[in-house]
XYZ file of C-alpha atoms in Angstrom:
567
model
C 0.000 0.000 0.000
C 2.717 2.466 1.034
C 4.865 1.670 -2.008
C 1.880 2.178 -4.362
C 1.028 5.507 -2.766
C 4.645 6.683 -3.072
C 4.754 5.753 -6.753
C 1.467 7.498 -7.478
C 2.775 10.657 -5.849
C 5.878 10.560 -8.023
C 3.820 9.866 -11.116
C 1.596 12.919 -10.573
C 4.319 15.288 -9.402
C 5.254 16.749 -12.829
C 1.611 17.454 -13.722
C 1.049 19.059 -10.320
C 4.131 21.247 -10.801
C 2.931 22.219 -14.288
C -0.510 23.229 -12.979
C 1.036 25.191 -10.098
C 3.208 27.189 -12.485
C 0.324 27.777 -14.929
C -2.239 29.035 -12.418
C -1.798 32.715 -13.304
C -1.785 32.175 -17.126
C -4.876 29.949 -16.954
C -6.756 32.417 -14.759
C -5.805 35.243 -17.128
C -6.969 33.277 -20.174
C -10.287 32.289 -18.556
C -11.034 35.830 -17.384
C -10.159 37.255 -20.832
C -12.530 34.822 -22.564
C -15.293 35.389 -20.025
C -15.081 39.178 -20.304
C -14.939 39.022 -24.118
C -18.016 36.786 -24.345
C -19.937 38.826 -21.787
C -19.242 42.079 -23.696
C -20.557 40.652 -26.947
C -23.701 39.409 -25.220
C -24.429 42.737 -23.508
C -23.703 45.048 -26.462
C -26.861 45.244 -28.626
C -26.655 44.593 -32.381
C -28.847 45.346 -35.386
C -30.420 43.081 -37.964
C -30.386 43.901 -41.691
C -33.835 45.408 -41.155
C -32.479 47.745 -38.484
C -34.137 45.922 -35.617
C -32.184 45.419 -32.370
C -30.990 41.903 -31.407
C -28.772 40.323 -28.724
C -25.933 37.870 -29.512
C -26.427 34.536 -27.715
C -23.753 33.127 -25.410
C -23.071 30.297 -27.867
C -22.608 32.705 -30.793
C -20.481 35.017 -28.641
C -18.187 32.160 -27.525
C -17.935 30.940 -31.138
C -16.926 34.415 -32.380
C -14.341 34.903 -29.593
C -12.883 31.417 -30.175
C -12.127 31.799 -33.890
C -10.947 35.377 -33.369
C -8.646 34.596 -30.420
C -7.040 31.647 -32.158
C -6.468 33.783 -35.317
C -8.323 31.222 -37.443
C -10.303 33.985 -39.035
C -12.761 36.835 -38.528
C -16.446 37.153 -39.412
C -19.454 39.151 -38.277
C -22.333 36.755 -37.589
C -25.276 36.425 -37.678
C -25.440 40.070 -38.853
C -22.908 42.792 -39.569
C -21.607 44.351 -36.356
C -22.386 47.844 -35.215
C -19.557 50.295 -34.562
C -19.852 49.592 -30.832
C -19.524 45.828 -31.419
C -16.524 46.355 -33.707
C -14.870 48.566 -31.126
C -15.379 45.821 -28.569
C -13.978 43.215 -30.981
C -10.791 45.288 -31.294
C -10.379 44.888 -27.561
C -11.154 41.160 -27.837
C -8.556 40.640 -30.587
C -5.656 42.208 -28.709
C -6.653 40.924 -25.265
C -7.080 37.278 -26.268
C -3.930 37.174 -28.409
C -1.895 38.639 -25.546
C -3.498 36.168 -23.109
C -2.633 33.229 -25.398
C 0.949 34.396 -25.900
C 1.339 34.756 -22.142
C -0.099 31.278 -21.532
C 1.907 29.549 -24.265
C 5.078 31.299 -23.136
C 4.459 30.126 -19.581
C 4.002 26.535 -20.764
C 7.293 26.597 -22.677
C 8.987 28.223 -19.693
C 7.863 25.407 -17.394
C 8.729 22.657 -19.885
C 12.241 24.080 -20.320
C 12.748 24.569 -16.579
C 15.621 22.290 -15.419
C 13.694 21.415 -12.260
C 10.677 20.231 -14.239
C 12.836 18.303 -16.721
C 14.707 16.571 -13.889
C 11.410 15.631 -12.296
C 10.096 14.204 -15.561
C 13.341 12.276 -16.085
C 13.124 10.985 -12.520
C 9.539 9.871 -13.130
C 10.474 7.989 -16.299
C 13.451 6.336 -14.582
C 11.373 5.187 -11.600
C 8.759 3.799 -13.994
C 11.414 1.838 -15.921
C 12.902 0.460 -12.703
C 9.545 -0.783 -11.440
C 9.027 -2.553 -14.779
C 12.468 -4.221 -14.790
C 12.474 -7.765 -16.129
C 16.129 -8.494 -15.287
C 17.842 -8.942 -11.902
C 19.779 -5.877 -10.752
C 21.782 -4.396 -7.891
C 21.271 -0.914 -6.486
C 24.583 0.980 -6.488
C 24.659 3.941 -4.086
C 27.546 6.258 -4.967
C 29.142 6.546 -8.408
C 32.659 7.447 -7.341
C 35.900 5.633 -8.100
C 34.747 2.295 -6.649
C 31.214 2.510 -8.045
C 32.287 3.358 -11.597
C 34.787 0.471 -11.617
C 32.408 -2.056 -10.075
C 29.510 -1.365 -12.445
C 31.862 -1.938 -15.387
C 33.202 -5.177 -13.873
C 29.680 -6.463 -13.240
C 28.556 -5.539 -16.752
C 31.230 -7.825 -18.187
C 29.565 -10.676 -16.274
C 26.061 -9.700 -17.404
C 25.020 -8.231 -14.042
C 22.998 -4.991 -14.173
C 22.870 -2.081 -11.749
C 20.697 0.918 -10.898
C 22.839 3.920 -9.934
C 21.921 6.446 -7.235
C 24.036 9.518 -6.442
C 23.334 13.026 -5.127
C 25.862 14.679 -7.444
C 24.475 15.757 -10.820
C 27.889 15.604 -12.511
C 28.466 12.025 -11.388
C 24.979 10.908 -12.420
C 25.493 12.500 -15.848
C 28.759 10.558 -16.109
C 26.940 7.350 -15.155
C 24.372 7.878 -17.917
C 27.207 8.201 -20.437
C 28.953 5.026 -19.244
C 29.984 2.642 -22.002
C 27.944 -0.361 -20.852
C 26.101 -3.108 -22.698
C 22.760 -1.756 -21.442
C 21.170 1.625 -20.744
C 21.778 2.120 -17.054
C 18.985 3.658 -14.961
C 20.305 6.576 -12.902
C 18.566 8.445 -10.083
C 19.832 11.771 -8.771
C 18.926 11.977 -5.117
C 20.017 11.616 -1.503
C 20.669 7.915 -0.922
C 20.193 8.440 2.810
C 16.499 9.148 2.156
C 14.349 5.978 2.308
C 12.102 7.184 -0.547
C 15.146 7.444 -2.816
C 15.959 3.799 -2.112
C 12.367 2.794 -2.815
C 12.489 4.720 -6.101
C 15.730 2.895 -6.960
C 13.960 -0.438 -6.583
C 15.146 -1.944 -3.277
C 11.628 -3.302 -2.714
C 11.476 -4.729 -6.256
C 11.279 -8.513 -6.473
C 14.186 -8.608 -8.932
C 16.568 -6.515 -6.804
C 19.479 -8.710 -5.708
C 21.233 -6.422 -3.241
C 22.467 -2.940 -2.353
C 26.007 -1.567 -2.680
C 26.639 1.382 -0.335
C 29.851 2.854 -1.792
C 29.645 6.574 -1.079
C 32.696 8.285 0.426
C 30.774 9.176 3.600
C 30.695 6.559 6.351
C 27.525 7.900 7.965
C 25.645 7.828 4.664
C 26.681 4.212 4.032
C 25.543 3.316 7.544
C 22.185 5.010 6.971
C 21.704 3.182 3.670
C 22.425 -0.151 5.359
C 19.957 0.491 8.208
C 17.228 1.696 5.834
C 17.614 -1.344 3.581
C 17.558 -3.682 6.568
C 14.072 -2.348 7.368
C 12.729 -1.769 3.835
C 13.961 -5.063 2.374
C 15.359 -7.416 5.053
C 15.959 -10.139 2.441
C 18.529 -8.084 0.523
C 22.272 -8.330 1.196
C 24.072 -5.029 1.774
C 27.721 -4.519 0.812
C 29.060 -1.341 2.400
C 32.252 0.703 2.306
C 33.641 1.887 5.636
C 36.878 3.714 6.400
C 36.341 3.989 10.152
C 36.621 1.195 12.725
C 33.690 2.419 14.831
C 31.481 2.642 11.738
C 32.575 -0.854 10.698
C 31.597 -2.276 14.087
C 28.257 -0.505 13.841
C 27.588 -1.966 10.389
C 28.441 -5.460 11.549
C 26.290 -5.130 14.668
C 23.141 -5.603 12.571
C 24.659 -8.267 10.300
C 25.633 -6.228 7.250
C 26.782 -8.957 4.872
C 30.039 -7.373 3.640
C 31.972 -4.384 4.960
C 34.976 -3.297 2.889
C 37.587 -1.064 4.509
C 39.762 0.485 1.749
C 42.755 0.987 4.050
C 42.677 -2.587 5.354
C 42.070 -3.960 1.855
C 45.111 -2.081 0.553
C 47.221 -3.269 3.482
C 46.182 -6.878 2.943
C 47.186 -6.529 -0.695
C 50.604 -5.197 0.341
C 51.274 -8.068 2.760
C 50.159 -10.609 0.163
C 52.428 -9.076 -2.486
C 55.474 -9.015 -0.201
C 55.126 -12.460 1.379
C 53.081 -14.399 -1.211
C 53.637 -12.938 -4.692
C 52.215 -16.031 -6.425
C 48.946 -15.801 -4.474
C 48.871 -12.060 -5.199
C 49.192 -12.682 -8.944
C 46.421 -15.308 -8.995
C 44.113 -13.213 -6.810
C 44.327 -10.143 -8.997
C 43.958 -12.068 -12.251
C 40.764 -13.670 -10.950
C 39.116 -10.601 -9.429
C 40.002 -8.030 -12.092
C 38.217 -8.506 -15.446
C 40.659 -6.067 -17.067
C 43.655 -8.181 -16.051
C 43.571 -11.253 -18.295
C 47.165 -12.369 -17.808
C 49.287 -13.399 -14.861
C 51.619 -10.649 -13.737
C 54.117 -12.139 -11.328
C 56.239 -9.507 -9.565
C 59.662 -10.534 -8.314
C 60.047 -9.591 -4.638
C 63.562 -9.702 -3.079
C 63.855 -11.881 0.029
C 66.374 -9.674 1.804
C 66.122 -6.023 2.681
C 63.446 -3.979 4.424
C 60.534 -1.900 3.152
C 60.286 1.855 3.380
C 56.697 2.902 4.161
C 55.863 6.548 3.479
C 52.411 7.094 4.972
C 50.574 8.891 7.756
C 47.361 8.806 9.720
C 45.103 5.766 9.882
C 46.679 3.963 6.920
C 50.133 4.227 8.477
C 48.830 2.684 11.727
C 47.140 -0.182 9.881
C 50.245 -0.929 7.775
C 52.482 -0.865 10.852
C 50.195 -3.263 12.740
C 50.007 -5.636 9.768
C 53.763 -5.608 9.103
C 54.462 -6.235 12.788
C 51.994 -9.144 12.801
C 53.446 -10.750 9.658
C 57.104 -10.057 10.555
C 57.755 -7.783 7.585
C 60.867 -5.645 8.151
C 60.165 -1.965 7.529
C 61.028 1.633 8.274
C 58.163 4.095 8.615
C 58.628 7.579 7.161
C 55.913 9.958 8.359
C 55.579 13.469 9.801
C 54.403 12.039 13.137
C 55.439 8.819 14.883
C 53.160 5.788 15.143
C 53.201 4.187 18.554
C 53.679 0.618 17.360
C 56.344 1.475 14.743
C 59.578 -0.410 15.328
C 61.615 2.048 13.254
C 60.588 5.582 12.356
C 62.101 8.477 10.404
C 60.487 11.920 10.542
C 59.531 13.447 7.191
C 57.465 12.871 4.062
C 59.989 10.942 2.019
C 60.053 13.482 -0.797
C 63.666 14.446 0.003
C 66.646 12.225 -0.692
C 68.122 12.872 2.748
C 65.023 11.449 4.430
C 65.200 8.295 2.310
C 68.892 7.902 3.113
C 68.041 8.075 6.797
C 65.609 5.202 6.132
C 68.485 3.252 4.493
C 67.135 3.305 0.946
C 70.265 1.528 -0.345
C 69.509 -1.548 1.762
C 65.762 -1.590 1.060
C 63.857 -4.124 -1.040
C 61.110 -1.707 -1.915
C 59.299 1.496 -1.072
C 55.598 2.182 -0.514
C 54.433 5.737 -1.244
C 51.010 5.842 0.441
C 50.441 9.423 1.527
C 47.107 11.170 0.883
C 48.635 13.475 -1.745
C 49.317 12.115 -5.238
C 51.973 14.729 -5.913
C 53.903 13.671 -2.810
C 53.620 9.996 -3.761
C 55.046 10.656 -7.218
C 57.851 12.754 -5.756
C 58.710 10.021 -3.221
C 58.981 7.303 -5.856
C 60.945 9.376 -8.354
C 63.391 10.351 -5.630
C 63.695 6.747 -4.470
C 64.313 5.490 -8.023
C 67.071 8.046 -8.433
C 68.709 6.782 -5.224
C 68.106 3.063 -5.827
C 66.970 2.169 -9.398
C 66.252 -1.500 -8.582
C 63.731 -0.814 -5.813
C 60.301 -2.373 -5.978
C 58.060 0.702 -6.121
C 54.453 0.698 -4.881
C 52.358 3.830 -5.393
C 49.049 4.837 -3.860
C 46.823 6.755 -6.283
C 44.192 8.816 -4.476
C 42.403 10.800 -7.202
C 41.129 9.237 -10.451
C 42.212 12.389 -12.300
C 45.820 11.432 -11.540
C 45.509 8.150 -13.433
C 47.327 9.302 -16.637
C 50.477 10.029 -14.632
C 50.435 6.860 -12.540
C 49.634 4.603 -15.498
C 52.614 6.009 -17.409
C 54.957 5.911 -14.418
C 57.508 3.120 -14.231
C 56.140 1.698 -10.958
C 55.915 -1.953 -9.940
C 52.398 -1.688 -8.466
C 49.798 1.081 -8.265
C 47.211 0.823 -5.480
C 43.931 2.370 -6.606
C 41.422 2.557 -3.762
C 38.351 2.400 -5.972
C 39.698 -0.532 -7.958
C 40.637 -2.490 -4.823
C 37.099 -2.103 -3.450
C 35.579 -3.039 -6.808
C 37.768 -6.157 -7.038
C 36.784 -7.284 -3.542
C 33.056 -6.875 -4.175
C 33.187 -8.293 -7.696
C 34.693 -11.516 -6.346
C 31.730 -11.885 -3.995
C 28.976 -10.933 -6.453
C 30.073 -12.613 -9.684
C 30.006 -16.158 -8.311
C 30.079 -17.361 -4.675
C 32.407 -20.137 -5.816
C 35.149 -17.628 -6.656
C 34.890 -16.010 -3.227
C 35.128 -19.415 -1.552
C 38.237 -20.233 -3.570
C 39.879 -16.961 -2.580
C 39.198 -17.879 1.048
C 41.011 -21.182 0.467
C 43.832 -19.318 -1.270
C 44.496 -17.313 1.880
C 45.540 -20.420 3.835
C 47.482 -22.193 1.098
C 51.275 -22.392 1.386
C 53.098 -20.380 -1.252
C 54.840 -23.467 -2.764
C 51.403 -25.061 -3.343
C 50.190 -21.871 -5.026
C 53.307 -21.873 -7.211
C 52.328 -25.393 -8.254
C 49.132 -23.971 -9.739
C 51.224 -21.906 -12.127
C 53.154 -24.981 -13.192
C 50.014 -27.086 -13.735
C 48.351 -24.426 -15.856
C 51.548 -23.676 -17.806
C 51.952 -27.371 -18.623
C 48.505 -27.476 -20.238
C 48.694 -24.170 -22.107
C 49.509 -24.005 -25.785
C 50.142 -20.264 -25.788
C 51.693 -18.768 -22.670
C 50.664 -15.273 -23.804
C 46.986 -16.114 -24.333
C 44.432 -14.283 -22.207
C 42.934 -16.091 -19.233
C 39.406 -16.304 -17.888
C 37.490 -18.229 -15.235
C 33.958 -19.536 -14.978
C 31.759 -21.866 -12.917
C 30.288 -25.184 -14.072
C 27.300 -26.749 -12.311
C 26.699 -30.459 -12.832
C 22.903 -30.525 -12.974
C 20.422 -31.892 -15.507
C 19.812 -28.557 -17.223
C 23.505 -27.756 -17.763
C 25.195 -31.156 -17.991
C 22.671 -33.785 -19.162
C 25.386 -36.175 -20.345
C 27.151 -36.171 -16.985
C 23.937 -36.761 -15.035
C 22.901 -39.605 -17.364
C 26.288 -41.310 -17.031
C 26.267 -40.985 -13.250
C 22.737 -42.407 -13.121
C 24.018 -45.531 -14.917
C 26.817 -45.939 -12.380
C 29.670 -44.608 -14.485
C 32.709 -43.116 -12.787
C 33.574 -39.713 -14.233
C 36.997 -38.286 -13.397
C 37.701 -34.591 -13.692
C 40.001 -35.133 -16.670
C 36.975 -35.914 -18.848
C 35.589 -32.389 -18.382
C 39.022 -30.951 -19.191
C 39.208 -32.817 -22.511
C 38.483 -31.143 -25.826
C 35.336 -32.638 -27.427
C 37.080 -32.244 -30.792
C 40.697 -32.270 -31.970
C 41.458 -35.807 -30.797
C 40.185 -35.117 -27.269
C 43.427 -33.429 -26.305
C 43.620 -31.802 -22.883
C 42.192 -28.302 -22.693
C 44.452 -25.416 -21.570
C 42.627 -25.129 -18.239
C 42.638 -26.444 -14.684
C 40.030 -26.787 -11.950
C 40.636 -24.532 -8.965
C 37.843 -25.727 -6.695
C 35.078 -28.305 -6.434
C 32.150 -27.753 -4.115
C 30.053 -30.800 -3.335
C 26.304 -30.739 -2.930
C 26.771 -31.091 0.841
C 29.053 -28.046 0.960
C 32.408 -29.855 1.131
C 35.234 -28.040 -0.678
C 38.065 -29.652 -2.651
C 40.712 -27.068 -3.597
C 42.964 -27.880 -6.576
C 41.479 -31.327 -7.224
C 43.550 -33.820 -9.185
C 42.456 -34.894 -12.648
C 41.408 -38.249 -11.216
C 38.950 -36.621 -8.806
C 35.579 -38.317 -9.229
C 32.678 -36.018 -10.036
C 29.228 -36.219 -8.454
C 25.795 -34.890 -9.317
C 25.344 -31.333 -8.031
C 29.073 -30.543 -8.021
C 30.104 -26.968 -8.770
C 33.491 -26.467 -10.401
C 35.574 -23.309 -10.768
C 37.528 -23.606 -14.033
C 40.465 -21.359 -14.913
C 42.198 -21.341 -18.273
C 42.627 -19.711 -21.638
C 39.853 -17.659 -23.197
C 37.743 -19.959 -25.372
C 37.841 -22.957 -23.044
C 34.362 -22.228 -21.721
C 32.779 -22.668 -25.148
C 34.428 -26.076 -25.555
C 33.298 -27.287 -22.116
C 29.766 -25.938 -22.625
C 29.611 -27.850 -25.910
C 30.855 -31.013 -24.188
C 28.345 -30.769 -21.349
C 25.406 -29.679 -23.478
C 25.518 -32.625 -25.910
C 24.852 -36.032 -24.351
C 26.110 -37.952 -27.374
C 29.368 -36.000 -27.497
C 29.949 -36.420 -23.775
C 29.410 -40.196 -23.964
C 31.902 -40.404 -26.833
C 34.540 -38.350 -24.992
C 33.986 -40.278 -21.749
C 34.457 -43.612 -23.523
C 37.636 -42.577 -25.332
C 39.236 -40.837 -22.342
C 38.555 -43.800 -20.082
C 39.980 -46.227 -22.634
C 43.059 -44.037 -23.006
C 43.505 -43.923 -19.240
C 43.189 -47.712 -18.989
C 45.750 -48.305 -21.729
C 48.242 -45.919 -20.117
C 47.816 -47.559 -16.731
C-alpha cells in the first residue's frame, strides 16, 4: 500500500508542478474569454432590417474562439455595429496577448531544469519498477562505483545507480555499458530514494553502499535492513567504529579500503604467487598473470601517515615484515621511524634506501607519492616501487609511471566486491587461497603452464554446475553408475580429445564440502560446482561437451579407454 502511494505521488508530481506554475496564465486566459463573451452578449446589435438583437452566449463564444485563435474573422449572424466592432478590437488584442502569455508560460515550465529533472526521474522510476532483469542498487558513483559497475557488466550483471551529485549521475548515464543504465539523482540516505531505486522490487538482488561518507553508508544499510530485510548489503567503511556498527546488525560485507590495501601489500610481499592469482581472478581487465619478483632480503620503506600508516604498521608487525616508517608524526607501534614525508633524498637515506627491497608511497597526496617514488628510483633504481593513487584524475600520470604496483582505492574495493557478487564459488576459492602455502600456489602456475599451448593467451574463469539442465550427459552417465573423473571435463570434445588449456581450482560438493585444486582423477558427483580457470575460449568447448549427451558419452568412452591403456 505504502509503495503504491509513493509511486502514485511521483507519477503525478510533474503534472502538479505544471498546474502550479500555470495558475496565473490559466486564470488570465479564462477571465479574458469570459469578459470578451460577456461584452458581446451585452452590447446590442442590429439586424439587416435595423431591428435590435442580442448575440447569444453560444454565438459570442464561437466568435471569440475563432478570433482569439487567429483562425479567421467574421461578423455573424449580422454585420456588427460600430460599438460591437470597437469591442472586438479589444477582444482581438486581449485574447492574443493572453494566449501568448499562456503559451510562453508553458514553454517556460517545460524548459525549466527542475521540471525536466522531475520528468526524467519519473520515467526512470517507472522503468525500474518494470524491470524484467535482476539488478543491484549501487549507491555512490565514485571511483569504486564506476569500476564495479563496469566489472559487473562484463559478467552480465545490471545495476541501478543512485548519487546526489548531478555531474556524477550524468557521467553514469554516459557510461559505455552493454545496457542503458537507470540513474537516479537523489540523496541515498532518504528511504524514498531507495524505494524509487527499486530496493523493494522482487528482482533486486542487493544494495552496494559505496559513497565516500561513512555515515551515509551506515544510513543506507539500516534503511535497507528495514525496507527489504531479504537483501544483502555490501558497504564501504573507512572507520573502525562505523565498521563495528555496520556489523552489529549483520551487514553482509563491509569493505575497509585501508585494510584492503594493506592486505594486498602483505600478500604481495610475502606471497607474490597468491597475489598474482588473486588479482587475475578478481580483475576482469587483467587477463594475464603478472608475477612480480620480490627480493627476500632487505626492508621496506613505508611513506604514509594517519590511519593507513597505523594499519600498515600493525600488519607488518603481525606478519614479521621488516620496515622503516617515514611519516611526519610517529606511530606508537612502529619499530623504526624516520620523521619526514619521504620526498627528500636525505630522508630516504636516513631510512636506508640503499639496503631496502622496496618502497611504498602511500600518503594522501598524489603529488607527494610521485615525488617520493621518483626520488627513491634516483637513489636506488632497482627498488620495488608501490604507489598509492588517491584521485582518479591522476591516473594518466600513474599509469605512465615506471612503478611496480599502483594501489587504486576504488579498484581495490571493486575487485573485492566483484569476487563476492560474480560467483560465490570464486569467493570461496579466494578464502582457500588465503591459507594455502606459497609453494602449493606456485604449483598452480606450473600445472596451468603445462597445459597451455600459448603462454601469452588471455585467461578467464567460470563456474560449471553439474545438474540436468547444464550437464545432461554427466547426469545420465552418473545415473548408470559410471565413474567420471575430472580429466573428462578438461578434454576437448574435438581435436582428438586433447587436454584443454585449463585447470580446476575448486570443487564444491552438494553437501558443501570443498576440494581445492582437485587432481584430474577426482571423481565427479551430481550437483558438483566447479571453478575452471584457463585460456579464453575454453568455456565454449566445455559448454559444448556438457550440453551434448552424445558427445559427452563419446569423450567419456575414449578418455577412459586411453587412461586404462596408459595404466
